[in-house]
Amino acid sequence: MATRTVSGHWDAVWDELDGDPDGEVNIAAEVMDRHVARGRGDHVALRWSGRRGDRVELTYEELLNACCRFAGVLRSLGARRGDRVFALCTRVPELYVGALATLRIGAVFSPLFSAFGPLPIIERMTIGEGRFLLTTAPLFRRKVAPILDDLPGLDHVLVLGDVGDLRHERVQVHDLRALLAEATPDTEPEPTHAEELALLHFTSGTTGTPKGAMHVHAAIAAHLNSARQALDLCPDDVFWCTADPGWVTGTSYGILGPLAVGCTMVVDEAEFDAARWYGILADERVTVWYTAPTAIRRLMRVGDGAREARALDTVRFVASVGEPLNPEAVVWGREHLGLTIHDNWWQTETGAIMIANRADAAVKPGSMGRPIDGIAAGVLRRDERGAIVLDDHDRPTECGIDEIGELAIRGSWPSRFRGYLGQEERYRACFVDDWYRSGDLARRDVDGYFWFVGRGDDLIKSAGHLIGPFEVESALIEHPAVAEAGVIGVPDETMGEVVKAFVSLAPGHDFDDALRRELMAHARRRLGPAVAPREIEHRTDLPTTRSGKIMRRVLRARELGLPEGDLSTMEGAEGATGGLR
Ligand code: ATP
Ligand code: MG
């Protein structure tokens, strides 16, 4: 069979959609109206479980109707195409309906993580020029009301729940349920252009200040394509993506991808809890599960006690994203869950999964897999200073087999970001020739599998060796006493840098000198003396982003007594940003 070209592949994806990549596309119409028009209106789209056991189930037709009502509310308040609608919400059904209604009327949806404090909210809503804000009554009272004066572009707040008698002289505060009850449904989707701004996603801030990545309506083709290829989704699946829509994963795959496929999507309002999660997998009869390495590591740490015997009977495919999936986690999945966890790689900027371990290919534990159809990925050679090495024709040079370089994606694809809002220079710096530079370092093996080495900034240079923190962390968490590990380079006069590790421990273990020596010996055995850490310290908790990524820059800053930088996305650091509180 002849291989399809990259553009030929996308032509085939577009054939299935109603929209035209050179003309009109509306994401919301693709994920709802299209299914209803094809007779699948009765299929369940959303199955929601509340924190207190309450449940909501909406078919595609019901979701569409709810969305038209919400769109009617937005219209009645004067929302126009291009307006920015932010959400600061827990995972309530209205968040999902509101996101789709926003897209349907041609406005731009920008989710915020509900745990953000005032400063990160102000920062993002100012950059994004938020005119509307969707929130819940408790969040409104605690976080939004005190900062209304700091949001000069904000005109309307739609509050879910009792707004009380709070009034503001400029910003209109509405009771969303009352407006929905009176709304005249707005039935026609806006004929948005494929290249029109649809989503504004802020990056996780793992390495620095968050950037607002701009995505267009055409992106839905990539959500559909990747949901099928990388997550193996079919219309009959029951899919659970555990990510919060405050992060790109929770929107691309917690809303858009599964709905584009036409399957049933499970949403849980509550936070991580091992027993609850196993219960959801069993009770909702989940077939495909998309989660993060940090959640898997937490399940590993809790042990099998939390799991009912039947928990994973229906699950046929598990995937993970956001951080490197340690080989140990893949082995654990096979042994304890009877399932292979499929790692995949992408970023806020790529908008959709780029590289994946697909259901139909062998998994090499520790590898992110291979580029999915429609995506051309490569590893570009970098010089000492991190610039891409160009050939005589000024074109980037690709690395050889197993040579470490910068992971890059060639050409364009529908969900590629179209800019960082307000930071044109920073955006342009991401491209060299026709390649998008991811900023991550990787290598490609002889079978075409990609292996994550580290973020460009996290790489350690020790006595002439380039060491990726991930391989050191993975070796450490193989040890039964280690729950999580974070590895950094600290300056050293003779070696340039030396490797230093921070570990948190699994329950039932205490950090003492004997354990430290045992861990050192284990790491040396697994990695060799040049790569093994010189020092290992214990931390009760490692600094992570709220989406569960280890923030090595914070470990490094603390170690070296440097400013910690933007902490707004850090777990447990509500509202902190730039060291302010
Ligand atoms: P910022 O860009 O603000 O520092 P961030 O890069 O963490 O934050 P995201 O776009 O949410 O923001 O995360 C994408 C990054 O997560 C990737 O560039 C990569 O470093 C990491 N990542 C994602 N998936 C994987 C994976 N499967 N293996 C290793 N790393 C991954
Ligand atoms: Mg990034």
XYZ file of C-alpha atoms and ligand atoms in Angstrom:
613
model
C 0.000 0.000 0.000
C 1.345 3.406 -0.939
C 2.012 5.702 2.005
C -0.254 8.673 2.040
C 1.423 12.075 2.024
C 1.007 14.268 5.077
C -1.313 16.624 3.211
C -3.188 13.683 1.669
C -3.747 12.394 5.161
C -5.312 15.675 6.306
C -7.514 15.796 3.186
C -8.999 12.479 4.296
C -9.642 13.803 7.825
C -11.330 16.916 6.459
C -13.562 14.761 4.241
C -15.224 13.460 7.380
C -15.828 16.873 8.861
C -18.442 19.388 7.751
C -15.968 22.265 7.654
C -13.555 23.334 4.961
C -9.910 23.974 5.886
C -9.824 26.906 3.468
C -13.204 28.271 4.452
C -15.756 27.832 7.207
C -15.166 25.624 10.222
C -16.794 25.831 13.621
C -15.454 23.529 16.314
C -18.736 23.360 18.220
C -20.695 22.469 15.088
C -18.234 19.682 14.325
C -18.542 18.112 17.765
C -22.323 18.372 18.184
C -24.423 19.397 15.170
C -22.535 17.010 12.905
C -23.412 13.989 15.043
C -27.023 15.049 15.507
C -27.398 15.589 11.752
C -26.083 12.085 11.181
C -28.642 10.455 13.446
C -26.487 10.045 16.568
C -28.324 12.623 18.664
C -29.453 9.908 21.115
C -25.940 8.760 21.939
C -24.687 9.867 25.347
C -22.104 12.625 25.004
C -21.391 13.538 28.634
C -21.681 11.511 31.807
C -20.862 13.667 34.788
C -20.426 12.642 38.422
C -20.493 15.317 41.066
C -18.428 15.447 44.178
C -21.402 14.413 46.293
C -22.679 11.576 44.150
C -25.053 13.645 41.971
C -25.097 12.785 38.278
C -25.860 14.453 34.952
C -26.118 12.656 31.648
C -26.539 14.487 28.337
C -27.005 12.981 24.895
C -25.488 14.754 21.912
C -28.867 16.310 21.173
C -29.314 17.459 24.782
C -25.801 18.848 24.843
C -26.518 20.764 21.658
C -29.763 22.166 23.083
C -28.057 23.195 26.319
C -25.332 24.817 24.294
C -27.810 26.783 22.146
C -29.408 28.114 25.328
C -26.045 29.153 26.725
C -25.205 30.734 23.372
C -28.491 32.645 23.618
C -27.400 34.019 27.000
C -24.040 35.129 25.654
C -25.673 36.778 22.665
C -28.232 38.567 24.826
C -25.369 40.079 26.796
C -23.827 41.346 23.593
C -21.085 38.754 23.107
C -19.574 39.074 19.663
C -17.309 37.035 17.484
C -13.735 37.307 18.761
C -14.724 38.246 22.340
C -12.709 36.438 24.979
C -14.691 34.261 27.361
C -12.666 32.995 30.310
C -13.682 30.206 32.635
C -12.629 29.848 36.258
C -14.618 26.802 37.189
C -14.450 23.481 38.873
C -15.469 20.631 36.571
C -19.196 21.406 36.527
C -21.383 20.530 33.505
C -21.874 24.238 32.704
C -18.142 24.555 32.081
C -18.408 22.080 29.214
C -21.594 23.606 27.843
C -20.163 27.102 28.210
C -16.953 26.238 26.393
C -18.885 24.850 23.439
C -21.364 27.739 23.433
C -18.467 30.185 23.326
C -16.953 28.446 20.321
C -20.340 28.139 18.653
C -20.898 31.913 18.624
C -17.369 32.530 17.360
C -16.040 33.855 20.651
C -12.710 32.690 22.066
C -12.598 30.275 24.990
C -9.825 30.529 27.555
C -9.880 28.192 30.555
C -8.184 29.010 33.842
C -7.366 26.472 36.484
C -9.801 26.869 39.384
C -7.027 26.690 41.973
C -5.377 29.848 40.635
C -5.155 32.722 43.057
C -5.889 36.375 42.232
C -2.603 37.348 40.610
C -2.443 34.554 38.038
C -6.067 35.245 37.161
C -5.407 38.953 36.671
C -2.251 38.229 34.684
C -3.934 35.842 32.249
C -7.173 37.763 31.880
C -5.245 40.941 31.198
C -3.056 39.336 28.531
C -6.137 37.639 27.072
C -8.416 40.713 27.308
C -11.204 38.731 28.944
C -14.605 40.364 28.447
C -16.700 37.549 29.929
C -15.965 35.265 32.844
C -17.774 32.069 33.723
C -17.359 30.980 37.332
C -19.058 29.319 40.296
C -20.479 31.159 43.319
C -17.782 30.011 45.774
C -14.993 30.898 43.354
C -16.667 34.191 42.592
C -16.846 35.150 46.260
C -13.353 34.000 47.122
C -11.370 34.955 44.068
C -13.203 37.089 41.551
C -15.127 39.651 43.609
C -11.965 41.036 45.275
C -10.234 41.641 41.942
C -13.022 43.088 39.789
C -11.350 46.502 39.916
C -8.170 44.970 38.529
C -9.859 43.609 35.410
C -10.671 46.707 33.357
C -11.631 44.726 30.238
C -14.165 42.555 32.041
C -17.828 43.398 31.350
C -19.824 40.368 32.499
C -19.422 37.614 35.066
C -21.715 34.621 34.725
C -21.990 33.000 38.125
C -23.243 29.523 38.748
C -25.087 29.544 42.058
C -26.198 32.287 44.387
C -24.559 35.623 43.612
C -26.059 37.282 46.669
C -26.332 41.048 46.550
C -22.876 41.775 45.278
C -22.912 44.601 42.802
C -20.083 46.356 41.012
C -20.381 49.732 39.356
C -18.816 48.603 36.076
C -18.860 44.817 35.832
C -22.262 43.147 35.540
C -22.595 40.084 37.736
C -25.266 37.625 36.568
C -26.981 34.575 37.961
C -26.265 32.159 35.128
C -29.069 29.704 35.939
C -31.661 32.502 35.903
C -30.385 33.721 32.540
C -30.391 30.181 31.131
C -33.989 29.660 32.254
C -35.139 32.729 30.321
C -32.826 32.443 27.344
C -33.939 32.307 23.750
C -31.826 29.537 22.246
C -29.419 30.668 19.578
C -29.675 27.886 17.049
C -27.238 28.657 14.248
C -23.501 28.234 14.737
C -21.426 31.217 13.683
C -19.761 30.627 10.307
C -16.259 31.043 11.659
C -13.240 30.749 9.385
C -10.856 27.804 9.758
C -8.059 30.215 10.678
C -10.110 32.253 13.143
C -9.026 32.301 16.786
C -10.994 29.787 18.861
C -8.988 28.862 21.947
C -6.471 30.662 24.067
C -4.460 28.276 26.213
C -1.874 29.272 28.734
C 1.090 26.911 29.013
C 1.783 25.138 32.280
C 4.580 27.483 33.329
C 6.889 24.598 34.136
C 9.893 26.480 32.840
C 8.954 30.142 33.088
C 6.155 32.660 32.662
C 3.040 31.206 31.071
C 2.488 31.977 27.438
C -0.926 32.362 25.800
C -0.960 29.951 22.886
C -3.523 30.831 20.213
C -5.450 28.066 18.464
C -7.892 28.288 15.578
C -11.090 26.473 14.590
C -9.224 24.238 12.123
C -7.614 22.544 15.152
C -10.611 20.251 15.457
C -9.261 18.170 12.559
C -6.183 17.404 14.650
C -8.250 16.632 17.753
C -10.270 14.121 15.779
C -7.268 12.596 14.042
C -5.211 12.205 17.216
C -8.097 11.011 19.401
C -8.535 8.152 16.974
C -4.913 7.320 16.345
C -3.236 7.972 19.657
C -6.146 7.200 22.000
C -7.719 4.534 19.800
C -11.146 6.151 20.300
C -14.240 4.880 18.491
C -17.812 6.192 18.705
C -18.826 3.335 21.036
C -16.140 4.037 23.603
C -16.629 5.372 27.095
C -13.681 7.691 27.535
C -12.278 9.257 30.672
C -9.646 11.979 30.456
C -8.653 12.882 33.992
C -7.133 16.268 33.117
C -8.842 19.482 34.154
C -9.944 21.752 31.284
C -7.771 24.429 32.898
C -4.950 22.717 31.021
C -4.796 22.076 27.328
C -5.177 18.295 27.805
C -8.464 18.812 29.584
C -9.811 20.818 26.655
C -8.291 19.028 23.665
C -9.099 15.579 25.091
C -11.405 16.344 28.010
C -13.895 18.023 25.639
C -13.057 18.299 21.965
C -11.327 15.075 20.824
C -13.854 12.623 22.290
C -16.829 14.690 21.149
C -15.338 14.954 17.652
C -15.159 11.151 17.576
C -18.715 10.952 18.902
C -18.095 8.772 21.949
C -19.274 9.078 25.553
C -17.122 11.216 27.769
C -16.902 10.735 31.528
C -16.230 13.727 33.764
C -15.570 13.555 37.474
C -15.856 16.727 39.475
C -13.736 15.488 42.394
C -9.979 15.506 42.787
C -7.658 12.505 42.731
C -8.486 9.732 45.113
C -7.284 6.237 44.320
C -10.357 4.352 45.539
C -12.716 6.829 43.854
C -10.819 6.584 40.591
C -10.871 2.812 40.524
C -14.583 3.038 41.338
C -15.220 5.348 38.369
C -13.344 3.074 35.990
C -15.558 0.190 37.101
C -18.933 1.904 37.580
C -18.831 3.985 34.420
C -17.523 1.022 32.454
C -14.704 3.132 31.043
C -13.071 1.605 27.960
C -10.356 4.175 27.220
C -8.547 6.083 29.946
C -6.207 9.061 29.450
C -4.263 10.189 32.480
C -0.885 11.539 33.614
C 2.290 9.875 34.899
C 1.885 11.651 38.207
C -1.510 9.976 38.731
C -0.036 6.606 37.799
C 2.808 7.133 40.256
C 0.276 7.979 42.947
C -1.662 4.788 42.214
C 1.601 2.869 42.392
C 2.333 4.412 45.747
C -1.106 3.650 47.201
C -0.824 -0.020 46.304
C -3.456 -2.486 45.175
C -5.571 -2.218 48.328
C -7.598 0.679 46.884
C -8.657 -1.324 43.876
C -11.715 -3.471 43.592
C -11.187 -6.691 41.701
C -13.501 -5.691 38.847
C -12.125 -2.151 38.507
C -10.489 -2.505 35.146
C -12.637 -5.149 33.470
C -13.869 -2.874 30.720
C -10.729 -0.796 30.162
C -9.006 -1.744 26.922
C -6.632 1.174 26.334
C -4.684 3.434 28.717
C -2.612 6.439 27.664
C -0.622 9.028 29.565
C 0.803 12.476 28.879
C 2.402 15.531 30.408
C 5.662 14.175 31.692
C 7.903 11.299 30.866
C 6.296 7.975 31.711
C 8.934 6.084 33.633
C 9.556 2.565 32.308
C 8.835 1.345 35.830
C 5.288 2.690 35.483
C 4.760 0.704 32.280
C 5.975 -2.445 34.012
C 3.727 -1.717 37.012
C 0.728 -1.200 34.701
C 1.270 -4.561 33.099
C 1.782 -6.367 36.384
C -0.824 -4.670 38.547
C -3.496 -3.500 36.124
C -2.946 -6.034 33.379
C -2.751 -3.105 30.937
C 0.005 -1.452 28.962
C 0.162 2.292 29.536
C 0.743 4.129 26.264
C 2.828 7.264 26.611
C 2.314 10.105 24.177
C 3.866 13.497 23.680
C 2.596 16.942 22.797
C 2.474 20.496 24.140
C 0.120 23.407 24.543
C 1.715 24.808 21.393
C 1.065 21.719 19.265
C -2.584 21.670 20.371
C -2.906 17.922 19.885
C -0.927 14.702 20.345
C 2.025 14.501 17.964
C 3.953 11.385 18.993
C 2.319 8.333 20.470
C 2.463 4.681 21.311
C -0.457 3.527 19.259
C -2.638 0.572 20.108
C -1.422 -1.320 17.046
C 2.323 -0.966 17.691
C 4.683 -2.579 20.175
C 5.472 -0.424 23.211
C 9.075 0.110 24.201
C 8.793 1.101 27.890
C 10.238 4.571 28.364
C 9.667 5.666 24.758
C 7.011 8.178 23.677
C 6.350 6.192 20.510
C 6.286 7.422 16.934
C 4.698 10.393 15.144
C 1.041 9.779 14.326
C -0.218 9.982 10.731
C -0.316 13.551 9.501
C 2.633 14.605 11.662
C 6.257 14.815 10.531
C 8.587 14.903 13.539
C 12.365 14.977 13.674
C 15.328 15.601 15.946
C 17.410 18.642 15.009
C 21.074 19.060 15.796
C 21.918 21.837 18.271
C 25.190 23.591 18.884
C 26.791 24.350 22.263
C 24.593 27.397 22.797
C 21.404 25.617 21.839
C 21.073 27.089 18.329
C 20.025 24.722 15.547
C 22.953 23.707 13.318
C 22.301 24.726 9.706
C 23.738 23.128 6.561
C 25.286 24.940 3.559
C 21.825 25.833 2.307
C 20.822 27.245 5.685
C 18.532 24.339 6.394
C 18.443 22.602 9.761
C 20.381 19.367 10.057
C 18.724 16.321 11.525
C 20.481 14.145 14.076
C 21.544 10.614 13.327
C 20.086 7.555 15.021
C 20.168 7.877 18.829
C 21.860 11.273 18.677
C 20.353 13.753 21.128
C 18.899 16.939 19.669
C 15.831 19.144 19.754
C 12.484 17.549 19.063
C 10.833 19.435 16.207
C 7.732 19.164 14.026
C 7.934 19.959 10.350
C 5.469 21.961 8.284
C 2.038 22.852 9.566
C -0.861 20.908 11.038
C -4.351 22.068 11.968
C -3.788 22.469 15.723
C -0.401 24.184 15.517
C -0.554 27.362 17.605
C -0.760 30.493 15.507
C 1.034 32.731 17.966
C 1.729 33.595 21.594
C -0.723 36.354 22.321
C 1.150 39.644 22.381
C 4.579 38.028 22.010
C 5.313 37.906 18.304
C 9.081 37.769 18.788
C 8.894 34.813 21.151
C 6.610 33.035 18.696
C 8.915 33.578 15.745
C 11.860 32.263 17.724
C 10.099 28.877 17.857
C 10.583 28.317 14.145
C 13.608 27.574 12.039
C 13.011 27.157 8.334
C 9.848 25.036 8.139
C 10.384 23.370 11.524
C 8.674 24.162 14.815
C 11.176 23.807 17.686
C 9.579 22.217 20.751
C 12.310 23.167 23.220
C 12.434 19.515 24.366
C 15.421 17.258 23.800
C 14.951 13.781 22.454
C 16.524 11.046 20.377
C 15.080 8.749 17.750
C 16.086 5.092 17.685
C 16.641 2.832 14.729
C 12.964 1.795 14.679
C 11.788 5.408 14.562
C 10.707 5.537 18.247
C 11.274 8.834 20.039
C 12.812 8.922 23.528
C 12.400 11.963 25.738
C 15.696 13.211 27.170
C 14.642 16.396 28.960
C 13.452 19.901 28.514
C 16.097 22.012 26.862
C 16.583 23.969 30.092
C 16.732 20.921 32.360
C 19.638 19.169 30.713
C 22.690 18.591 32.903
C 26.238 18.872 31.562
C 28.609 16.940 33.775
C 32.263 16.282 32.873
C 31.463 16.329 29.192
C 28.356 14.113 29.510
C 24.901 15.354 28.640
C 22.527 13.942 31.208
C 18.753 14.077 30.982
C 17.131 14.268 34.434
C 14.417 11.847 33.331
C 16.687 8.813 33.070
C 18.113 9.469 36.532
C 14.628 10.001 38.012
C 13.365 6.825 36.349
C 16.218 4.795 37.806
C 15.515 6.188 41.285
C 11.796 5.450 41.242
C 12.539 1.837 40.377
C 13.576 1.535 44.001
C 10.570 0.510 46.125
C 11.219 3.235 48.715
C 11.032 6.084 46.181
C 7.686 7.632 45.240
C 8.834 10.604 43.159
C 12.204 11.985 42.151
C 13.381 15.328 40.792
C 16.892 15.682 39.431
C 18.897 18.832 38.695
C 22.447 19.875 37.895
C 24.332 21.956 40.468
C 27.492 23.873 39.527
C 30.777 22.184 40.280
C 34.268 23.562 39.729
C 35.799 20.502 38.150
C 32.814 18.772 36.553
C 30.901 21.818 35.276
C 27.785 20.438 36.919
C 27.045 17.448 39.113
C 23.801 15.544 39.365
C 21.722 16.089 42.479
C 18.517 14.219 43.241
C 15.562 14.979 45.488
C 13.261 12.132 46.393
C 9.957 11.714 48.177
C 9.278 8.338 49.736
C 6.564 5.721 49.476
C 4.530 5.140 52.662
C 6.300 3.012 55.248
C 9.804 4.231 54.460
C 12.011 6.616 56.394
C 14.884 8.539 54.955
C 18.068 7.805 56.842
C 21.707 7.415 55.997
C 21.358 3.712 55.211
C 18.567 4.375 52.698
C 20.506 7.234 51.137
C 23.518 4.963 50.639
C 21.298 2.218 49.264
C 19.741 4.625 46.756
C 23.170 5.886 45.696
C 24.341 2.322 45.140
C 21.178 1.455 43.226
C 21.559 4.504 40.969
C 25.226 3.778 40.355
C 24.433 0.209 39.420
C 21.668 1.272 37.026
C 23.286 4.356 35.509
C 27.027 4.098 35.982
C 29.076 6.489 38.098
C 29.201 9.296 35.510
C 25.419 9.690 35.429
C 24.364 8.631 38.938
C 23.592 11.433 41.394
C 26.365 12.717 43.623
C 23.897 13.740 46.244
C 20.429 12.575 47.220
C 18.192 14.593 49.507
C 14.802 13.828 50.930
C 11.763 16.067 50.438
C 8.315 15.315 51.815
C 6.869 16.825 48.635
C 8.539 17.859 45.442
C 7.463 21.120 43.787
C 5.075 20.239 40.961
C 2.726 22.152 38.728
C -0.939 21.689 39.427
C -1.028 19.439 36.395
C 1.551 17.245 38.124
C 4.833 18.112 36.415
C 7.962 18.258 38.509
C 9.241 21.851 38.526
C 12.967 21.319 38.326
C 13.592 25.028 37.894
C 12.138 25.549 41.384
C 14.302 22.784 42.863
C 17.303 24.396 41.205
C 16.446 27.916 42.340
C 15.963 26.755 45.921
C 19.191 24.808 45.855
C 21.176 27.717 44.489
C 19.400 30.444 46.428
C 18.116 32.082 43.249
C 14.736 33.772 42.742
C 12.051 31.128 42.302
C 10.340 32.927 39.453
C 6.675 32.565 38.530
C 5.000 30.091 40.890
C 1.419 30.664 39.811
C 0.982 27.173 38.419
C 2.681 25.422 41.312
C 0.685 22.995 43.429
C -0.090 24.442 46.832
C 1.103 27.940 45.991
C -2.205 29.661 45.564
C -1.906 33.011 43.975
C 1.814 33.204 44.152
C 3.473 34.752 41.177
C 6.895 36.163 40.693
C 7.577 35.580 44.372
C 4.653 37.856 45.361
C 1.698 36.772 47.383
P 5.929 26.014 29.978
O 6.034 25.926 28.504
O 5.121 27.175 30.433
O 7.211 25.843 30.701
P 4.960 23.317 29.921
O 5.907 23.131 28.793
O 5.022 22.321 31.030
O 5.046 24.774 30.503
P 2.713 22.195 28.553
O 2.528 22.691 27.183
O 1.501 21.886 29.371
O 3.479 23.297 29.352
O 3.575 20.885 28.576
C 4.274 20.389 27.475
C 5.574 19.809 27.910
O 5.361 18.689 28.794
C 6.398 19.233 26.796
O 7.133 20.230 26.114
C 7.300 18.253 27.550
O 8.402 18.904 28.141
C 6.379 17.725 28.611
N 5.758 16.466 28.136
C 4.534 16.282 27.632
N 4.320 14.995 27.322
C 5.437 14.342 27.606
C 5.858 12.980 27.495
N 5.049 12.040 27.051
N 7.122 12.681 27.884
C 7.940 13.648 28.350
N 7.596 14.929 28.484
C 6.374 15.279 28.122
Mg 6.426 24.397 27.213
